[in-house]
Short mmCIF file of C-alpha atoms and ligand atoms in Angstrom, two decimals:
data_model
loop_
_atom_site.label_atom_id
_atom_site.label_comp_id
_atom_site.label_asym_id
_atom_site.label_seq_id
_atom_site.Cartn_x
_atom_site.Cartn_y
_atom_site.Cartn_z
CA UNK A 19 122.69 39.84 143.32
CA UNK A 20 125.57 38.13 145.07
CA UNK A 21 124.48 36.45 148.32
CA UNK A 22 127.85 36.43 150.07
CA UNK A 23 129.29 39.39 151.98
CA UNK A 24 132.16 39.81 149.60
CA UNK A 25 132.85 43.52 149.57
CA UNK A 26 135.60 45.31 151.44
CA UNK A 27 133.14 47.32 153.51
CA UNK A 28 130.94 44.41 154.47
CA UNK A 29 133.29 41.60 155.41
CA UNK A 30 135.93 42.30 158.05
CA UNK A 31 137.07 38.68 158.50
CA UNK A 32 139.08 37.52 155.51
CA UNK A 33 140.66 34.21 156.16
CA UNK A 34 141.34 31.28 153.83
CA UNK A 35 137.80 29.97 154.41
CA UNK A 36 136.33 33.30 153.29
CA UNK A 37 138.21 33.18 149.98
CA UNK A 38 137.33 29.52 149.50
CA UNK A 39 133.63 30.33 149.94
CA UNK A 40 134.09 33.22 147.52
CA UNK A 41 135.74 30.98 144.92
CA UNK A 42 132.87 28.53 145.28
CA UNK A 43 130.33 31.32 144.79
CA UNK A 44 132.13 32.46 141.63
CA UNK A 45 132.26 28.90 140.37
CA UNK A 46 128.57 28.22 141.07
CA UNK A 47 127.41 31.39 139.38
CA UNK A 48 129.66 31.25 136.33
CA UNK A 49 129.12 27.58 135.65
CA UNK A 50 125.34 28.00 135.71
CA UNK A 51 124.93 31.44 134.14
CA UNK A 52 127.54 31.70 131.40
CA UNK A 53 125.82 30.73 128.10
CA UNK A 54 127.04 27.40 126.72
CA UNK A 55 127.68 28.76 123.20
CA UNK A 56 130.06 31.40 124.59
CA UNK A 57 131.98 28.83 126.63
CA UNK A 58 132.39 26.62 123.55
CA UNK A 59 133.86 29.52 121.61
CA UNK A 60 136.23 30.53 124.39
CA UNK A 61 137.31 26.92 125.00
CA UNK A 62 138.18 26.49 121.34
CA UNK A 63 140.13 29.79 121.34
CA UNK A 64 137.81 31.55 118.91
CA UNK A 65 137.45 35.32 118.89
CA UNK A 66 134.31 36.89 120.32
CA UNK A 67 132.51 39.90 118.91
CA UNK A 68 130.62 42.67 120.63
CA UNK A 69 127.25 40.91 120.81
CA UNK A 70 128.81 37.91 122.56
CA UNK A 71 130.93 39.86 125.01
CA UNK A 72 128.06 42.25 125.82
CA UNK A 73 125.77 39.33 126.55
CA UNK A 74 128.11 38.06 129.26
CA UNK A 75 128.76 41.59 130.55
CA UNK A 76 125.00 42.15 130.98
CA UNK A 77 124.61 38.89 132.92
CA UNK A 78 127.48 39.83 135.24
CA UNK A 79 126.19 43.37 135.64
CA UNK A 80 122.69 42.20 136.59
CA UNK A 81 124.36 40.10 139.31
CA UNK A 82 126.36 43.09 140.63
CA UNK A 83 129.66 41.81 139.17
CA UNK A 84 129.88 44.04 136.10
CA UNK A 85 133.04 45.87 137.23
CA UNK A 86 135.17 43.55 139.39
CA UNK A 87 138.07 46.01 139.70
CA UNK A 88 136.08 49.19 140.35
CA UNK A 89 135.13 50.75 143.68
CA UNK A 90 131.52 50.42 144.83
CA UNK A 91 131.00 54.18 144.53
CA UNK A 92 131.22 53.86 140.74
CA UNK A 93 129.14 50.74 140.35
CA UNK A 94 131.96 48.27 140.97
CA UNK A 95 132.20 45.34 143.37
CA UNK A 96 134.70 46.89 145.79
CA UNK A 97 136.52 43.54 145.82
CA UNK A 98 140.00 43.26 147.23
CA UNK A 99 143.05 42.07 145.31
CA UNK A 100 142.58 38.39 145.98
CA UNK A 101 138.92 38.48 145.02
CA UNK A 102 139.72 40.26 141.76
CA UNK A 103 142.32 37.68 140.89
CA UNK A 104 140.02 34.80 141.84
CA UNK A 105 137.33 36.24 139.57
CA UNK A 106 139.73 36.19 136.61
CA UNK A 107 141.06 32.76 137.52
CA UNK A 108 137.67 31.04 137.86
CA UNK A 109 136.41 32.82 134.75
CA UNK A 110 139.39 31.52 132.71
CA UNK A 111 139.14 28.00 134.14
CA UNK A 112 135.46 27.80 133.19
CA UNK A 113 136.04 29.27 129.71
CA UNK A 114 133.86 32.33 130.35
CA UNK A 115 134.53 35.30 128.03
CA UNK A 116 137.11 37.86 129.16
CA UNK A 117 135.69 41.25 130.12
CA UNK A 118 135.93 43.95 127.47
CA UNK A 119 139.01 45.88 128.57
CA UNK A 120 138.67 49.18 126.68
CA UNK A 121 135.82 50.36 128.92
CA UNK A 122 136.44 48.63 132.24
CA UNK A 123 140.22 48.54 132.26
CA UNK A 124 141.25 51.57 130.23
CA UNK A 125 138.93 54.57 129.96
CA UNK A 126 136.76 53.81 133.02
CA UNK A 127 139.54 54.53 135.55
CA UNK A 128 140.54 57.67 133.56
CA UNK A 129 136.98 58.99 133.77
CA UNK A 130 136.87 58.26 137.50
CA UNK A 131 140.14 60.12 137.99
CA UNK A 132 139.91 63.04 135.54
CA UNK A 133 136.21 63.26 134.59
CA UNK A 134 133.58 65.72 135.83
CA UNK A 135 130.62 64.46 137.88
CA UNK A 136 128.44 64.76 134.75
CA UNK A 137 130.89 62.70 132.72
CA UNK A 138 131.05 60.02 135.41
CA UNK A 139 127.25 59.83 135.55
CA UNK A 140 126.99 59.77 131.76
CA UNK A 141 129.66 57.20 130.87
CA UNK A 142 130.44 54.85 133.77
CA UNK A 143 127.06 53.07 134.18
CA UNK A 144 127.01 52.20 130.46
CA UNK A 145 130.45 50.63 130.70
CA UNK A 146 129.32 48.51 133.64
CA UNK A 147 126.10 47.30 132.00
CA UNK A 148 127.82 46.72 128.66
CA UNK A 149 125.49 48.98 126.67
CA UNK A 150 128.23 51.31 125.38
CA UNK A 151 131.37 50.05 123.65
CA UNK A 152 134.64 52.01 123.55
CA UNK A 153 137.75 52.00 121.42
CA UNK A 154 141.13 53.71 121.73
CA UNK A 155 142.24 56.31 119.17
CA UNK A 156 145.83 56.94 120.20
CA UNK A 157 148.13 55.68 117.41
CA UNK A 158 148.56 57.49 114.11
CA UNK A 159 150.67 56.82 111.04
CA UNK A 160 154.00 58.22 112.29
CA UNK A 161 152.98 58.28 115.97
CA UNK A 162 153.04 54.82 117.56
CA UNK A 163 156.01 54.29 119.89
CA UNK A 164 156.57 58.03 119.71
CA UNK A 165 152.95 58.75 120.57
CA UNK A 166 153.57 62.37 121.54
CA UNK A 167 154.29 63.14 117.86
CA UNK A 168 150.59 62.79 117.07
CA UNK A 169 149.20 65.32 114.61
CA UNK A 170 145.39 64.96 114.56
CA UNK A 171 144.33 68.58 115.07
CA UNK A 172 141.46 69.85 117.22
CA UNK A 173 140.69 73.53 116.65
CA UNK A 174 138.29 75.32 118.99
CA UNK A 175 135.20 76.77 117.29
CA UNK A 176 132.63 78.10 119.78
CA UNK A 177 131.46 75.24 122.00
CA UNK A 178 133.02 72.61 119.73
CA UNK A 179 136.41 71.31 118.72
CA UNK A 180 136.78 70.61 114.99
CA UNK A 181 138.93 67.52 114.36
CA UNK A 182 140.99 66.66 111.29
CA UNK A 183 143.46 63.79 110.99
CA UNK A 184 143.84 60.03 111.02
CA UNK A 185 144.11 57.29 113.63
CA UNK A 186 145.37 53.79 112.88
CA UNK A 187 145.33 50.29 114.41
CA UNK A 188 142.13 51.24 116.23
CA UNK A 189 140.95 47.93 117.72
CA UNK A 190 137.19 47.29 117.60
CA UNK A 191 136.38 50.69 116.02
CA UNK A 192 134.04 48.87 113.62
CA UNK A 193 131.79 47.82 116.51
CA UNK A 194 132.35 50.60 119.06
CA UNK A 195 130.02 53.49 119.91
CA UNK A 196 132.64 55.87 121.27
CA UNK A 197 136.36 56.47 120.78
CA UNK A 198 138.56 58.15 123.37
CA UNK A 199 141.20 59.93 121.39
CA UNK A 200 144.29 62.06 121.81
CA UNK A 201 144.37 65.22 119.69
CA UNK A 202 146.67 68.21 119.32
CA UNK A 203 145.08 71.43 120.58
CA UNK A 204 148.21 73.60 120.36
CA UNK A 205 151.75 73.53 118.96
CA UNK A 206 153.94 73.82 122.05
CA UNK A 207 157.72 73.57 122.02
CA UNK A 208 157.51 70.37 124.08
CA UNK A 209 155.41 67.96 122.03
CA UNK A 210 153.80 66.32 125.10
CA UNK A 211 152.21 69.70 125.88
CA UNK A 212 149.29 70.73 123.73
CA UNK A 213 147.74 67.24 123.66
CA UNK A 214 144.12 66.84 124.80
CA UNK A 215 141.93 63.79 125.47
CA UNK A 216 138.46 63.83 123.86
CA UNK A 217 135.48 61.50 123.80
CA UNK A 218 134.25 61.14 120.21
CA UNK A 219 130.93 59.40 119.40
CA UNK A 220 131.66 57.32 116.31
CA UNK A 221 128.37 58.23 114.64
CA UNK A 222 129.48 61.89 114.38
CA UNK A 223 129.44 63.13 110.74
CA UNK A 224 132.91 63.20 109.13
CA UNK A 225 134.19 59.90 110.60
CA UNK A 226 135.12 57.01 108.34
CA UNK A 227 136.23 53.61 109.69
CA UNK A 228 138.13 51.32 107.30
CA UNK A 229 139.20 47.75 108.14
CA UNK A 230 142.84 46.63 108.16
CA UNK A 231 143.18 42.98 107.12
CA UNK A 232 145.61 41.09 109.31
CA UNK A 233 147.42 37.76 108.94
CA UNK A 234 145.12 35.99 111.42
CA UNK A 235 142.05 36.71 109.24
CA UNK A 236 140.13 38.30 112.14
CA UNK A 237 138.72 41.81 111.63
CA UNK A 238 140.17 43.49 114.65
CA UNK A 239 142.00 46.69 113.70
CA UNK A 240 141.00 49.71 111.63
CA UNK A 241 141.97 53.05 110.24
CA UNK A 242 139.79 55.94 111.45
CA UNK A 243 139.65 59.08 109.31
CA UNK A 244 138.44 62.34 110.86
CA UNK A 245 137.32 65.04 108.46
CA UNK A 246 135.88 68.25 110.02
CA UNK A 247 134.41 66.26 112.91
CA UNK A 248 132.66 68.51 115.46
CA UNK A 249 133.03 67.36 119.07
CA UNK A 250 131.49 69.37 121.95
CA UNK A 251 134.00 70.90 124.38
CA UNK A 252 131.95 69.16 127.10
CA UNK A 253 133.43 65.88 125.77
CA UNK A 254 136.94 66.83 126.88
CA UNK A 255 138.39 64.68 129.67
CA UNK A 256 140.62 66.72 131.98
CA UNK A 257 142.21 70.05 131.18
CA UNK A 258 142.91 71.25 127.62
CA UNK A 259 146.58 70.64 126.82
CA UNK A 260 147.03 68.15 129.68
CA UNK A 261 145.86 65.03 127.86
CA UNK A 262 149.34 63.51 128.13
CA UNK A 263 148.78 63.05 131.89
CA UNK A 264 145.58 61.09 131.17
CA UNK A 265 147.31 59.13 128.40
CA UNK A 266 150.12 58.01 130.71
CA UNK A 267 147.70 57.17 133.53
CA UNK A 268 145.85 54.94 131.07
CA UNK A 269 148.92 53.32 129.50
CA UNK A 270 150.31 52.26 132.89
CA UNK A 271 147.04 50.43 133.54
CA UNK A 272 146.74 49.09 129.99
CA UNK A 273 150.00 47.23 130.52
CA UNK A 274 148.65 45.71 133.71
CA UNK A 275 145.84 43.48 132.63
CA UNK A 276 144.83 41.10 135.46
CA UNK A 277 142.97 38.98 132.92
CA UNK A 278 146.04 37.90 131.01
CA UNK A 279 147.81 35.55 133.41
CA UNK A 280 144.88 33.19 134.22
CA UNK A 281 144.04 33.01 130.48
CA UNK A 282 147.64 32.05 129.72
CA UNK A 283 147.48 29.37 132.41
CA UNK A 284 144.32 27.99 130.78
CA UNK A 285 146.02 27.86 127.38
CA UNK A 286 148.97 26.07 128.98
CA UNK A 287 146.53 23.42 130.23
CA UNK A 288 145.33 22.97 126.66
CA UNK A 289 148.87 22.61 125.32
CA UNK A 290 149.61 20.08 128.09
CA UNK A 291 146.55 18.08 126.94
CA UNK A 292 147.83 18.20 123.34
CA UNK A 293 151.22 16.82 124.41
CA UNK A 294 149.70 14.11 126.61
CA UNK A 295 147.39 12.98 123.78
CA UNK A 296 150.38 12.64 121.44
CA UNK A 297 152.44 10.77 124.04
CA UNK A 298 149.55 8.32 124.48
CA UNK A 299 149.39 7.77 120.71
CA UNK A 300 153.10 7.82 119.76
CA UNK A 301 155.08 7.25 122.96
CA UNK A 302 157.63 9.73 124.33
CA UNK A 303 159.57 10.64 121.18
CA UNK A 304 162.55 13.07 121.38
CA UNK A 305 160.45 15.86 119.86
CA UNK A 306 157.72 15.35 122.46
CA UNK A 307 160.36 15.34 125.20
CA UNK A 308 161.55 18.70 123.88
CA UNK A 309 157.94 19.95 123.84
CA UNK A 310 157.49 18.83 127.45
CA UNK A 311 160.58 20.77 128.45
CA UNK A 312 159.25 23.91 126.79
CA UNK A 313 155.91 23.36 128.53
CA UNK A 314 157.55 23.17 131.97
CA UNK A 315 159.52 26.33 131.30
CA UNK A 316 156.36 28.12 130.21
CA UNK A 317 154.53 26.90 133.31
CA UNK A 318 157.32 28.27 135.52
CA UNK A 319 157.13 31.59 133.65
CA UNK A 320 153.37 31.72 134.17
CA UNK A 321 153.82 31.13 137.90
CA UNK A 322 156.34 33.98 138.02
CA UNK A 323 153.93 36.22 136.10
CA UNK A 324 151.17 35.44 138.60
CA UNK A 325 153.30 36.59 141.55
CA UNK A 326 154.40 39.71 139.70
CA UNK A 327 150.82 40.54 138.75
CA UNK A 328 149.50 40.14 142.29
CA UNK A 329 152.12 42.50 143.68
CA UNK A 330 151.49 44.97 140.83
CA UNK A 331 147.73 45.02 141.48
CA UNK A 332 148.42 45.58 145.18
CA UNK A 333 150.66 48.54 144.34
CA UNK A 334 148.10 49.92 141.93
CA UNK A 335 145.47 49.80 144.68
CA UNK A 336 147.89 51.60 147.05
CA UNK A 337 148.78 54.19 144.40
CA UNK A 338 152.46 53.14 144.40
CA UNK A 339 152.66 51.22 141.11
CA UNK A 340 155.93 51.95 139.25
CA UNK A 341 155.82 52.21 135.45
CA UNK A 342 158.71 49.73 135.27
CA UNK A 343 156.64 47.02 136.93
CA UNK A 344 153.65 47.23 134.58
CA UNK A 345 156.04 47.39 131.62
CA UNK A 346 157.98 44.36 132.89
CA UNK A 347 154.72 42.45 133.24
CA UNK A 348 153.56 43.45 129.75
CA UNK A 349 156.92 42.42 128.30
CA UNK A 350 156.93 39.08 130.12
CA UNK A 351 153.28 38.12 129.41
CA UNK A 352 153.33 39.09 125.73
CA UNK A 353 156.46 37.00 125.15
CA UNK A 354 155.02 34.12 127.17
CA UNK A 355 151.76 34.20 125.17
CA UNK A 356 153.81 33.90 121.98
CA UNK A 357 155.77 30.96 123.37
CA UNK A 358 152.58 29.09 124.36
CA UNK A 359 150.90 29.49 120.98
CA UNK A 360 154.20 28.78 119.25
CA UNK A 361 154.45 25.49 121.15
CA UNK A 362 150.93 24.56 119.96
CA UNK A 363 151.92 25.57 116.43
CA UNK A 364 155.05 23.42 116.46
CA UNK A 365 153.17 20.39 117.78
CA UNK A 366 150.58 20.72 115.05
CA UNK A 367 153.19 21.47 112.38
CA UNK A 368 154.77 18.07 113.03
CA UNK A 369 151.52 16.46 111.88
CA UNK A 370 150.39 18.72 109.09
CA UNK A 371 153.66 19.94 107.60
CA UNK A 372 153.24 22.56 104.88
CA UNK A 373 149.42 22.13 104.87
CA UNK A 374 149.34 23.70 108.32
CA UNK A 375 147.90 27.16 107.80
CA UNK A 376 144.63 26.97 109.71
CA UNK A 377 141.19 27.72 108.39
CA UNK A 378 139.36 30.64 109.98
CA UNK A 379 137.29 29.54 113.01
CA UNK A 380 133.67 28.50 112.45
CA UNK A 381 131.60 31.65 112.97
CA UNK A 382 128.79 29.78 114.72
CA UNK A 383 131.10 28.38 117.39
CA UNK A 384 130.28 24.84 116.31
CA UNK A 385 133.89 23.71 116.01
CA UNK A 386 134.78 22.47 119.47
CA UNK A 387 136.77 19.42 118.37
CA UNK A 388 140.28 20.68 118.67
CA UNK A 389 141.11 23.66 120.83
CA UNK A 390 144.74 23.00 119.92
CA UNK A 391 144.06 23.59 116.23
CA UNK A 392 142.52 26.94 117.13
CA UNK A 393 145.55 27.73 119.28
CA UNK A 394 147.50 27.57 116.04
CA UNK A 395 145.21 30.27 114.74
CA UNK A 396 145.88 32.19 117.94
CA UNK A 397 149.59 31.87 117.10
CA UNK A 398 149.08 34.21 114.16
CA UNK A 399 147.08 36.70 116.22
CA UNK A 400 149.65 36.66 119.02
CA UNK A 401 152.39 37.90 116.69
CA UNK A 402 150.90 41.32 117.52
CA UNK A 403 151.18 40.86 121.29
CA UNK A 404 154.71 42.30 121.43
CA UNK A 405 153.56 45.35 119.43
CA UNK A 406 150.05 46.33 120.62
CA UNK A 407 149.95 48.39 123.82
CA UNK A 408 153.58 49.44 123.23
CA UNK A 409 156.32 47.31 121.66
CA UNK A 410 158.75 45.18 123.67
CA UNK A 411 161.58 47.59 122.84
CA UNK A 412 159.54 50.47 124.25
CA UNK A 413 158.79 48.49 127.44
CA UNK A 414 162.53 47.92 127.87
CA UNK A 415 163.13 51.65 127.47
CA UNK A 416 160.51 52.41 130.17
CA UNK A 417 162.09 49.88 132.55
CA UNK A 418 165.60 51.30 131.98
CA UNK A 419 164.41 54.89 132.44
CA UNK A 420 162.45 54.06 135.60
CA UNK A 421 165.16 51.98 137.25
CA UNK A 422 168.34 53.70 136.11
CA UNK A 423 167.15 57.13 134.97
CA UNK A 424 168.53 56.30 131.50
C1 LIG B 504 146.86 44.20 116.96
C2 LIG B 504 147.13 45.63 117.32
C3 LIG B 504 146.14 46.34 117.99
C4 LIG B 504 146.35 47.69 118.28
N1 LIG B 504 145.33 48.40 118.88
C5 LIG B 504 145.47 49.73 119.05
C6 LIG B 504 144.37 50.51 119.54
O1 LIG B 504 143.28 49.98 119.83
N2 LIG B 504 144.54 51.84 119.65
C7 LIG B 504 145.71 52.46 119.35
O2 LIG B 504 145.79 53.67 119.50
N3 LIG B 504 146.78 51.75 118.89
C8 LIG B 504 146.67 50.41 118.73
N4 LIG B 504 147.73 49.67 118.23
C9 LIG B 504 148.96 50.38 117.84
C10 LIG B 504 150.18 50.07 118.72
O3 LIG B 504 150.10 50.72 119.95
C11 LIG B 504 151.40 50.50 117.91
O4 LIG B 504 151.48 49.66 116.77
C12 LIG B 504 152.68 50.40 118.70
O5 LIG B 504 152.70 51.37 119.71
C13 LIG B 504 153.92 50.56 117.80
O6 LIG B 504 153.84 51.70 117.02
P1 LIG B 504 154.11 51.65 115.44
O7 LIG B 504 153.27 50.55 114.87
O8 LIG B 504 153.91 53.04 114.91
O9 LIG B 504 155.61 51.20 115.28
P2 LIG B 504 156.90 52.15 115.39
O10 LIG B 504 156.75 53.04 116.58
O11 LIG B 504 157.13 52.80 114.07
O12 LIG B 504 158.04 51.10 115.69
C14 LIG B 504 158.71 50.35 114.65
C15 LIG B 504 159.83 49.56 115.31
O13 LIG B 504 160.81 50.44 115.89
C16 LIG B 504 161.00 50.14 117.26
N5 LIG B 504 161.21 51.39 118.02
C17 LIG B 504 160.49 52.53 117.90
N6 LIG B 504 160.95 53.45 118.78
C18 LIG B 504 161.96 52.87 119.47
C19 LIG B 504 162.82 53.31 120.51
N7 LIG B 504 162.74 54.56 121.04
N8 LIG B 504 163.75 52.45 121.00
C20 LIG B 504 163.85 51.18 120.50
N9 LIG B 504 163.06 50.72 119.49
C21 LIG B 504 162.13 51.55 119.00
C22 LIG B 504 159.72 49.46 117.70
O14 LIG B 504 159.94 48.64 118.85
C23 LIG B 504 159.35 48.66 116.46
O15 LIG B 504 160.06 47.45 116.43
C24 LIG B 504 147.57 48.32 117.95
C25 LIG B 504 148.57 47.59 117.28
C26 LIG B 504 148.35 46.26 116.96
C27 LIG B 504 149.43 45.52 116.22
#
């Protein structure tokens, strides 16, 4: 367990020296306990699977750091804003894996807020220790941006709901144990009414998960077919017909991922190294000057994102977070992530020309030679950043509605 008094309850004096000691503690622990093979993969921008992310989650959990953003009452650290940000920052700087967001960042807070005591006791500890893996079954063919149009039906039959329908773009469904999903339990005039949030174990008979092959060659998203799937009523989160409230609560937090900004800063460091290496080899050519200018602009954007994120986390902790702020942050960070990987792509394109399209990453994590080359691979994956979690156009709509009542 952590040796320092780093929780809100335990440490009244929080000066710069306290946070410096805390940063050092994070650094010491992560640099000695994060497995080397995972750090190699993260450093070279390769994707991690469940086994790898769970391994790191279990190490953190055994140390008492399994849920950095959760209150102590639910197995979290109780850390304050600055500690939470420092955790993400040190973790990114040391190339430790990101935490798996579907459990810790998305459904965990919903269960804390809307779940029964039994549901909290059943689900939360397994998110913290990494033994249960979640995925999100919101989107359907025909219900993405307009999520409230979803059609997957749940009909009450005794103590069960019987589900029929289809979900799509379900990230990690192929390796998850449970899916939290929005279903239609009644046909109300207002389509947001009559939606309910259910917890569906993915080994329930009647569920079929099919992969969707994407341009980046990573198996990430899936279709999930539900055919007469029986789910106990006890698996309902919140009140029947009020799932939209839970969905919105979750989406506001989904758009506010504290992990994103420090990871972007780390990738910017890698792009800076790529540019410097080329300047050393070729001198400062006009195209490298242009790349440097883009780098500085991206660095300024990342600094702005950091400030915006810190104030958003503070508001979230105070319960005053406006939807427009988390949407603005999502919009800004997803566009910035595309610019960073696009810069890496352009630098590499100058050398490889039409032969550029990258090979898939080495599965065993052995390819640590050129993180920049893998950033090119990331470029393809990041095309989805302005779509997943709500498109950029939808974020702009939320901002306009929130600020101007449009
Ligand atoms: C990599 C990836 C991972 C994903 N993971 C998940 C997941 O785990 N779980 C899950 O449930 N979903 C997931 N999604 C789905 C994602 O949330 C949806 O793709 C997204 O909300 C957009 O919905 P859509 O694809 O149906 O596009 P549509 O809603 O059909 O949009 C098509 C286009 O129209 C525009 N548009 C639509 N409505 C408006 C409007 N009112 N004003 C202006 N423009 C508009 C959109 O911006 C877009 O450009 C994922 C998607 C991707 C790409």
